[in-house]
RNA sequence: GGGGAGGUUCCAGAGCGGUCAAAUGGGACGGACUGUAAAUCCGUUGGCUCAGCCUUCGCAGGUUCGAAUCCUGCCCUCCCCA
């Protein structure tokens, strides 16, 4: 049986390691407590966070103890990186609210049961995941104490030679940004002290910050903490993982429906399928390789496995089957399809009175504006019940309903919406 | 604190008194071809009561028949000097 570390390596999660031998050994000999930091400025984590989440999940399956650290304290600091400068400052209530939601999302992947927060460090909770908020120590932090205890261990010269900061020296670096590294290092130290956490994971871009924590632990505690970073996952088309036209693919089913989540995976590039199966499913690697080796049209099977598995992990088996049925019915025959296709309701009276196609498409969110839908129709990209809409003044009425009182709208090749009278 | 440059539509980036809803590129979207893939080709890309009208070029005023383009003030960003 291979160790958790080997699993991570085999599945492509490992890019850089502080001390590979020591890490491998630790995963063999002991229950390792590992952590990853998550940012709670949003209401939901998204597919881009999934690499990290799955890493924790694999580690937990290997019998180790994952900690999801949310930056409730760091989130109070405004983001200095330009673009989001205008975003309203989040209140502590908002952040706490987000943290609650994030925990719920994470619990699809990690088993938090039994491990009460704050007590996870005690005996008897081996293998339980915990969620920790760095606000617990950051919000009450005393500046002078902090400088005296932590500040003395950081060399500005050294920090400035780091790749990440060297680049920022060109464009400007604020004191805030400069402090992120120190705070993140401090988080690691605190987790080491309170929870016996000796390992941190993160994306390759986090390497500098993570290593700073490893150093701090060595200096303060004379202990050897370790770190593993994951390669930044880029897709074959060069895009960042988890972004689509509509924006991020969220893990929260309210924000991205299981159907859309499923569709995201089924639409990935052929070339990425094997890697994604390794990262985002728990399927044995033999199977992953088999599926990845499929060629030509057959690779679609691999994609459907990928989509089903990932959706199952995130939203449960039932939601996954439903998304799969929906996809089949709609891409199979383009008939009104089963219940499982995304559906909107409309008052029967309105349909009886007759409703313009354009309006209905907008209402079904198949277009952001009427102009957009008109364009869609002019370009031949809209259809009702499988039939192309020829004119923008086409009226729809009850005659367009099938026996079950349903009609099917389609925008472009892939976007469907079932309209039901209510 | 002093000096300089600049803030344009999703992004990058032209425009510098009317011919500007605003070049070009990227992205995105639609069509053709396919396998709900990639590549390629073609088209579209502010809104609407759509051959017309309305709202956009950091914000607020002003000049003008007319401003993204000129003037004034403010906000913000970047660079150089202190």
CSV table of N, CA and C in Angstrom, one decimal, chain A residues 129-258:
chain,number,residue,atom,x,y,z
A,129,UNK,N,-10.7,16.0,10.0
A,129,UNK,CA,-10.3,17.3,9.5
A,129,UNK,C,-10.7,18.4,10.4
A,130,UNK,N,-10.0,19.5,10.5
A,130,UNK,CA,-10.5,20.6,11.2
A,130,UNK,C,-10.5,21.9,10.4
A,131,UNK,N,-11.3,22.8,10.8
A,131,UNK,CA,-11.3,24.1,10.1
A,131,UNK,C,-10.9,25.1,11.2
A,132,UNK,N,-9.9,25.9,10.8
A,132,UNK,CA,-9.4,26.8,11.8
A,132,UNK,C,-9.4,28.2,11.1
A,133,UNK,N,-9.6,29.2,12.0
A,133,UNK,CA,-9.7,30.6,11.5
A,133,UNK,C,-8.5,31.3,12.1
A,134,UNK,N,-7.8,31.9,11.2
A,134,UNK,CA,-6.6,32.6,11.7
A,134,UNK,C,-7.0,33.9,12.4
A,135,UNK,N,-8.2,34.3,12.3
A,135,UNK,CA,-8.7,35.5,13.1
A,135,UNK,C,-8.5,35.2,14.6
A,136,UNK,N,-8.6,33.9,15.0
A,136,UNK,CA,-8.4,33.5,16.4
A,136,UNK,C,-7.1,34.1,17.0
A,137,UNK,N,-6.1,34.2,16.2
A,137,UNK,CA,-4.9,34.8,16.7
A,137,UNK,C,-4.5,36.1,16.1
A,138,UNK,N,-5.0,36.4,14.9
A,138,UNK,CA,-4.6,37.6,14.3
A,138,UNK,C,-5.3,38.8,14.8
A,139,UNK,N,-6.6,38.7,15.1
A,139,UNK,CA,-7.4,39.8,15.5
A,139,UNK,C,-7.0,40.4,16.9
A,140,UNK,N,-6.4,39.5,17.7
A,140,UNK,CA,-6.0,40.0,19.0
A,140,UNK,C,-4.5,40.3,19.1
A,141,UNK,N,-3.9,40.2,18.0
A,141,UNK,CA,-2.4,40.3,18.0
A,141,UNK,C,-2.0,41.7,18.4
A,142,UNK,N,-1.0,41.7,19.2
A,142,UNK,CA,-0.4,43.0,19.7
A,142,UNK,C,0.8,43.3,18.8
A,143,UNK,N,0.8,44.5,18.3
A,143,UNK,CA,1.8,44.8,17.3
A,143,UNK,C,3.2,44.7,17.9
A,144,UNK,N,3.4,45.3,19.0
A,144,UNK,CA,4.7,45.3,19.7
A,144,UNK,C,5.2,43.9,19.9
A,145,UNK,N,4.3,43.1,20.6
A,145,UNK,CA,4.7,41.7,20.9
A,145,UNK,C,5.1,41.0,19.6
A,146,UNK,N,4.3,41.2,18.6
A,146,UNK,CA,4.5,40.6,17.3
A,146,UNK,C,5.9,40.9,16.7
A,147,UNK,N,6.2,42.2,16.7
A,147,UNK,CA,7.5,42.6,16.2
A,147,UNK,C,8.6,42.0,17.0
A,148,UNK,N,8.4,42.0,18.3
A,148,UNK,CA,9.5,41.5,19.1
A,148,UNK,C,9.7,40.0,18.9
A,149,UNK,N,8.6,39.3,18.8
A,149,UNK,CA,8.8,37.8,18.7
A,149,UNK,C,9.0,37.3,17.3
A,150,UNK,N,8.3,37.9,16.4
A,150,UNK,CA,8.3,37.4,15.0
A,150,UNK,C,9.2,38.3,14.1
A,151,UNK,N,9.0,39.5,14.2
A,151,UNK,CA,9.7,40.5,13.3
A,151,UNK,C,11.2,40.3,13.3
A,152,UNK,N,11.8,40.0,14.4
A,152,UNK,CA,13.2,39.8,14.4
A,152,UNK,C,13.7,38.7,13.6
A,153,UNK,N,12.9,37.8,13.2
A,153,UNK,CA,13.3,36.6,12.5
A,153,UNK,C,13.3,36.8,10.9
A,154,UNK,N,12.7,38.0,10.6
A,154,UNK,CA,12.6,38.2,9.1
A,154,UNK,C,13.7,39.2,8.6
A,155,UNK,N,14.4,38.8,7.6
A,155,UNK,CA,15.3,39.7,7.0
A,155,UNK,C,14.7,40.3,5.8
A,156,UNK,N,14.7,41.6,5.8
A,156,UNK,CA,14.1,42.3,4.6
A,156,UNK,C,14.9,42.0,3.4
A,157,UNK,N,16.2,42.0,3.5
A,157,UNK,CA,17.1,41.7,2.4
A,157,UNK,C,16.7,40.4,1.8
A,158,UNK,N,16.5,39.4,2.6
A,158,UNK,CA,16.2,38.1,2.1
A,158,UNK,C,14.9,38.1,1.4
A,159,UNK,N,13.9,38.7,2.1
A,159,UNK,CA,12.6,38.7,1.5
A,159,UNK,C,12.6,39.3,0.1
A,160,UNK,N,13.4,40.4,0.0
A,160,UNK,CA,13.4,41.1,-1.3
A,160,UNK,C,14.0,40.3,-2.4
A,161,UNK,N,14.9,39.4,-2.0
A,161,UNK,CA,15.5,38.6,-3.1
A,161,UNK,C,14.5,37.5,-3.7
A,162,UNK,N,13.4,37.3,-2.9
A,162,UNK,CA,12.5,36.3,-3.4
A,162,UNK,C,11.9,36.7,-4.7
A,163,UNK,N,11.7,35.7,-5.6
A,163,UNK,CA,11.1,36.0,-6.9
A,163,UNK,C,9.9,36.9,-6.9
A,164,UNK,N,9.0,36.5,-6.0
A,164,UNK,CA,7.7,37.2,-6.0
A,164,UNK,C,7.9,38.7,-5.7
A,165,UNK,N,8.7,39.0,-4.8
A,165,UNK,CA,8.9,40.4,-4.4
A,165,UNK,C,9.8,41.1,-5.4
A,166,UNK,N,10.7,40.4,-6.0
A,166,UNK,CA,11.6,41.0,-6.9
A,166,UNK,C,10.7,41.6,-8.1
A,167,UNK,N,9.8,40.8,-8.5
A,167,UNK,CA,8.9,41.3,-9.6
A,167,UNK,C,8.1,42.5,-9.1
A,168,UNK,N,7.7,42.4,-7.9
A,168,UNK,CA,6.8,43.5,-7.4
A,168,UNK,C,7.6,44.8,-7.2
A,169,UNK,N,9.0,44.6,-7.1
A,169,UNK,CA,9.8,45.8,-6.9
A,169,UNK,C,9.7,46.7,-8.1
A,170,UNK,N,9.4,46.1,-9.3
A,170,UNK,CA,9.3,46.9,-10.5
A,170,UNK,C,8.0,47.7,-10.5
A,171,UNK,N,7.0,47.1,-10.1
A,171,UNK,CA,5.6,47.7,-10.2
A,171,UNK,C,5.2,48.4,-8.9
A,172,UNK,N,5.9,48.1,-7.9
A,172,UNK,CA,5.4,48.7,-6.6
A,172,UNK,C,4.9,47.6,-5.6
A,173,UNK,N,5.3,47.8,-4.4
A,173,UNK,CA,5.0,46.8,-3.4
A,173,UNK,C,4.6,47.6,-2.2
A,174,UNK,N,3.4,47.3,-1.7
A,174,UNK,CA,2.9,48.0,-0.5
A,174,UNK,C,3.4,47.2,0.8
A,175,UNK,N,3.3,48.0,1.8
A,175,UNK,CA,3.7,47.4,3.1
A,175,UNK,C,2.8,46.2,3.4
A,176,UNK,N,1.5,46.4,3.0
A,176,UNK,CA,0.5,45.3,3.3
A,176,UNK,C,0.9,44.0,2.7
A,177,UNK,N,1.2,44.1,1.4
A,177,UNK,CA,1.6,42.9,0.7
A,177,UNK,C,2.9,42.3,1.3
A,178,UNK,N,3.7,43.2,1.6
A,178,UNK,CA,5.0,42.7,2.2
A,178,UNK,C,4.7,41.9,3.5
A,179,UNK,N,3.7,42.3,4.1
A,179,UNK,CA,3.3,41.6,5.4
A,179,UNK,C,2.6,40.3,5.2
A,180,UNK,N,2.0,40.1,4.1
A,180,UNK,CA,1.3,38.8,3.9
A,180,UNK,C,2.2,37.6,4.2
A,181,UNK,N,3.4,37.7,3.7
A,181,UNK,CA,4.3,36.6,3.9
A,181,UNK,C,4.5,36.4,5.4
A,182,UNK,N,4.7,37.4,6.1
A,182,UNK,CA,5.0,37.3,7.5
A,182,UNK,C,3.8,36.7,8.3
A,183,UNK,N,2.6,37.2,7.9
A,183,UNK,CA,1.4,36.7,8.5
A,183,UNK,C,1.2,35.3,8.2
A,184,UNK,N,1.4,34.9,7.0
A,184,UNK,CA,1.2,33.5,6.6
A,184,UNK,C,2.2,32.6,7.3
A,185,UNK,N,3.4,33.1,7.5
A,185,UNK,CA,4.4,32.3,8.2
A,185,UNK,C,4.0,32.2,9.7
A,186,UNK,N,3.4,33.3,10.2
A,186,UNK,CA,2.9,33.2,11.6
A,186,UNK,C,1.8,32.2,11.7
A,187,UNK,N,0.9,32.2,10.7
A,187,UNK,CA,-0.2,31.2,10.8
A,187,UNK,C,0.4,29.8,10.9
A,188,UNK,N,1.4,29.5,10.1
A,188,UNK,CA,2.0,28.2,10.2
A,188,UNK,C,2.6,27.9,11.6
A,189,UNK,N,3.2,28.9,12.1
A,189,UNK,CA,3.8,28.7,13.5
A,189,UNK,C,2.7,28.4,14.5
A,190,UNK,N,1.6,29.2,14.4
A,190,UNK,CA,0.5,29.0,15.3
A,190,UNK,C,-0.1,27.6,15.2
A,191,UNK,N,-0.2,27.2,14.0
A,191,UNK,CA,-0.8,25.9,13.7
A,191,UNK,C,0.1,24.8,14.2
A,192,UNK,N,1.4,25.0,14.1
A,192,UNK,CA,2.4,24.1,14.6
A,192,UNK,C,2.2,24.0,16.1
A,193,UNK,N,2.1,25.2,16.8
A,193,UNK,CA,2.0,25.2,18.2
A,193,UNK,C,0.7,24.6,18.7
A,194,UNK,N,-0.4,25.0,18.1
A,194,UNK,CA,-1.7,24.6,18.7
A,194,UNK,C,-2.1,23.3,18.2
A,195,UNK,N,-1.8,22.9,17.0
A,195,UNK,CA,-2.3,21.7,16.4
A,195,UNK,C,-1.3,20.7,16.0
A,196,UNK,N,0.0,21.0,16.3
A,196,UNK,CA,1.0,20.0,15.9
A,196,UNK,C,1.1,19.9,14.4
A,197,UNK,N,0.8,20.9,13.7
A,197,UNK,CA,0.8,20.9,12.3
A,197,UNK,C,2.2,21.1,11.8
A,198,UNK,N,2.7,20.1,11.0
A,198,UNK,CA,4.1,20.2,10.5
A,198,UNK,C,4.2,20.3,9.0
A,199,UNK,N,3.1,20.4,8.3
A,199,UNK,CA,3.2,20.4,6.9
A,199,UNK,C,2.2,21.4,6.3
A,200,UNK,N,2.7,22.2,5.3
A,200,UNK,CA,1.8,23.1,4.6
A,200,UNK,C,1.8,22.8,3.1
A,201,UNK,N,0.6,22.8,2.5
A,201,UNK,CA,0.5,22.7,1.1
A,201,UNK,C,0.0,24.0,0.5
A,202,UNK,N,0.3,24.2,-0.8
A,202,UNK,CA,-0.2,25.4,-1.5
A,202,UNK,C,0.2,25.3,-2.9
A,203,UNK,N,-0.2,26.3,-3.7
A,203,UNK,CA,0.2,26.4,-5.1
A,203,UNK,C,1.7,26.8,-5.2
A,204,UNK,N,2.2,26.6,-6.3
A,204,UNK,CA,3.6,26.9,-6.5
A,204,UNK,C,3.9,28.4,-6.2
A,205,UNK,N,2.9,29.2,-6.5
A,205,UNK,CA,3.1,30.7,-6.3
A,205,UNK,C,3.2,31.0,-4.8
A,206,UNK,N,2.8,30.0,-4.0
A,206,UNK,CA,2.9,30.3,-2.5
A,206,UNK,C,4.2,29.9,-1.9
A,207,UNK,N,5.1,29.3,-2.7
A,207,UNK,CA,6.3,28.7,-2.2
A,207,UNK,C,7.0,29.6,-1.2
A,208,UNK,N,7.2,30.9,-1.7
A,208,UNK,CA,8.0,31.8,-0.8
A,208,UNK,C,7.3,32.0,0.6
A,209,UNK,N,6.0,32.2,0.6
A,209,UNK,CA,5.3,32.4,1.8
A,209,UNK,C,5.4,31.1,2.7
A,210,UNK,N,5.3,30.0,2.0
A,210,UNK,CA,5.2,28.8,2.8
A,210,UNK,C,6.6,28.5,3.4
A,211,UNK,N,7.6,28.7,2.6
A,211,UNK,CA,9.0,28.4,3.1
A,211,UNK,C,9.3,29.4,4.3
A,212,UNK,N,8.8,30.6,4.2
A,212,UNK,CA,9.0,31.6,5.3
A,212,UNK,C,8.5,31.0,6.6
A,213,UNK,N,7.3,30.3,6.5
A,213,UNK,CA,6.8,29.7,7.7
A,213,UNK,C,7.6,28.5,8.2
A,214,UNK,N,8.2,27.7,7.3
A,214,UNK,CA,9.0,26.6,7.6
A,214,UNK,C,10.2,27.2,8.4
A,215,UNK,N,10.8,28.3,7.9
A,215,UNK,CA,12.0,28.9,8.5
A,215,UNK,C,11.6,29.4,9.9
A,216,UNK,N,10.5,30.0,10.0
A,216,UNK,CA,10.1,30.6,11.2
A,216,UNK,C,9.9,29.5,12.3
A,217,UNK,N,9.3,28.4,11.9
A,217,UNK,CA,9.2,27.3,12.9
A,217,UNK,C,10.5,26.8,13.3
A,218,UNK,N,11.4,26.7,12.4
A,218,UNK,CA,12.8,26.2,12.7
A,218,UNK,C,13.4,27.2,13.7
A,219,UNK,N,13.3,28.5,13.5
A,219,UNK,CA,13.9,29.4,14.4
A,219,UNK,C,13.3,29.5,15.7
A,220,UNK,N,12.0,29.5,15.7
A,220,UNK,CA,11.3,29.7,17.0
A,220,UNK,C,11.2,28.4,17.8
A,221,UNK,N,11.0,27.3,17.1
A,221,UNK,CA,10.7,26.1,17.8
A,221,UNK,C,11.8,25.0,17.6
A,222,UNK,N,12.8,25.3,16.8
A,222,UNK,CA,13.8,24.4,16.5
A,222,UNK,C,13.2,23.0,16.0
A,223,UNK,N,12.2,23.2,15.2
A,223,UNK,CA,11.6,22.0,14.6
A,223,UNK,C,11.5,22.1,13.1
A,224,UNK,N,11.5,20.9,12.5
A,224,UNK,CA,11.5,20.9,11.0
A,224,UNK,C,10.1,20.7,10.5
A,225,UNK,N,9.6,21.7,10.0
A,225,UNK,CA,8.3,21.6,9.3
A,225,UNK,C,8.6,21.4,7.8
A,226,UNK,N,7.6,20.9,7.1
A,226,UNK,CA,7.8,20.7,5.7
A,226,UNK,C,6.7,21.3,4.8
A,227,UNK,N,6.9,21.3,3.6
A,227,UNK,CA,5.9,21.9,2.7
A,227,UNK,C,6.0,21.2,1.3
A,228,UNK,N,4.8,21.1,0.7
A,228,UNK,CA,4.7,20.6,-0.7
A,228,UNK,C,3.9,21.6,-1.4
A,229,UNK,N,4.4,22.0,-2.6
A,229,UNK,CA,3.5,22.8,-3.5
A,229,UNK,C,3.0,22.1,-4.7
A,230,UNK,N,1.9,22.5,-5.2
A,230,UNK,CA,1.3,21.9,-6.3
A,230,UNK,C,1.6,22.7,-7.6
A,231,UNK,N,1.8,22.0,-8.7
A,231,UNK,CA,2.0,22.8,-9.9
A,231,UNK,C,0.8,23.6,-10.2
A,232,UNK,N,1.0,24.8,-10.7
A,232,UNK,CA,-0.1,25.6,-11.1
A,232,UNK,C,-0.8,25.0,-12.3
A,233,UNK,N,-2.0,24.7,-12.1
A,233,UNK,CA,-2.7,23.9,-13.1
A,233,UNK,C,-3.2,24.8,-14.2
A,234,UNK,N,-2.5,24.6,-15.4
A,234,UNK,CA,-3.0,25.3,-16.5
A,234,UNK,C,-3.6,24.3,-17.5
A,235,UNK,N,-4.6,24.7,-18.2
A,235,UNK,CA,-5.2,23.8,-19.1
A,235,UNK,C,-4.5,23.9,-20.5
A,236,UNK,N,-4.8,23.0,-21.3
A,236,UNK,CA,-4.1,23.0,-22.6
A,236,UNK,C,-4.4,24.2,-23.4
A,237,UNK,N,-5.5,24.8,-23.2
A,237,UNK,CA,-5.8,26.0,-24.0
A,237,UNK,C,-5.2,27.3,-23.3
A,238,UNK,N,-4.4,27.0,-22.2
A,238,UNK,CA,-3.7,28.1,-21.6
A,238,UNK,C,-4.5,28.8,-20.6
A,239,UNK,N,-5.7,28.5,-20.4
A,239,UNK,CA,-6.6,29.2,-19.5
A,239,UNK,C,-6.4,28.7,-18.1
A,240,UNK,N,-6.8,29.5,-17.2
A,240,UNK,CA,-6.7,29.1,-15.8
A,240,UNK,C,-7.9,28.1,-15.5
A,241,UNK,N,-7.5,27.2,-14.6
A,241,UNK,CA,-8.5,26.2,-14.2
A,241,UNK,C,-9.7,26.8,-13.6
A,242,UNK,N,-10.9,26.4,-14.1
A,242,UNK,CA,-12.1,26.8,-13.4
A,242,UNK,C,-12.8,28.0,-13.8
A,243,UNK,N,-12.3,28.6,-14.9
A,243,UNK,CA,-12.9,29.8,-15.4
A,243,UNK,C,-13.7,29.5,-16.6
A,244,UNK,N,-14.9,30.0,-16.7
A,244,UNK,CA,-15.6,29.9,-18.0
A,244,UNK,C,-16.1,31.3,-18.3
A,245,UNK,N,-16.9,31.3,-19.4
A,245,UNK,CA,-17.4,32.6,-19.9
A,245,UNK,C,-18.2,33.2,-18.8
A,246,UNK,N,-18.9,32.4,-18.0
A,246,UNK,CA,-19.8,33.0,-17.0
A,246,UNK,C,-19.0,33.3,-15.7
A,247,UNK,N,-17.7,33.1,-15.8
A,247,UNK,CA,-16.9,33.4,-14.6
A,247,UNK,C,-16.5,32.1,-13.9
A,248,UNK,N,-16.2,32.1,-12.7
A,248,UNK,CA,-15.7,31.0,-12.0
A,248,UNK,C,-16.8,29.9,-11.9
A,249,UNK,N,-16.3,28.7,-11.8
A,249,UNK,CA,-17.2,27.5,-11.5
A,249,UNK,C,-17.2,27.3,-10.0
A,250,UNK,N,-18.3,27.6,-9.4
A,250,UNK,CA,-18.3,27.6,-7.9
A,250,UNK,C,-18.6,26.2,-7.4
A,251,UNK,N,-18.3,26.0,-6.2
A,251,UNK,CA,-18.6,24.7,-5.6
A,251,UNK,C,-20.0,24.7,-4.9
A,252,UNK,N,-20.4,25.9,-4.6
A,252,UNK,CA,-21.7,26.1,-4.0
A,252,UNK,C,-22.8,25.9,-5.0
A,253,UNK,N,-23.7,24.9,-4.8
A,253,UNK,CA,-24.7,24.6,-5.8
A,253,UNK,C,-25.7,25.7,-6.1
A,254,UNK,N,-25.8,26.6,-5.1
A,254,UNK,CA,-26.6,27.8,-5.4
A,254,UNK,C,-26.0,28.7,-6.4
A,255,UNK,N,-24.7,28.7,-6.5
A,255,UNK,CA,-24.0,29.6,-7.4
A,255,UNK,C,-23.7,29.0,-8.7
A,256,UNK,N,-23.4,27.7,-8.7
A,256,UNK,CA,-23.2,27.0,-9.9
A,256,UNK,C,-24.0,25.7,-9.8
A,257,UNK,N,-25.0,25.5,-10.6
A,257,UNK,CA,-25.8,24.3,-10.4
A,257,UNK,C,-25.0,23.0,-10.7
A,258,UNK,N,-25.4,21.9,-10.1
A,258,UNK,CA,-24.8,20.7,-10.4
A,258,UNK,C,-24.8,20.4,-11.9
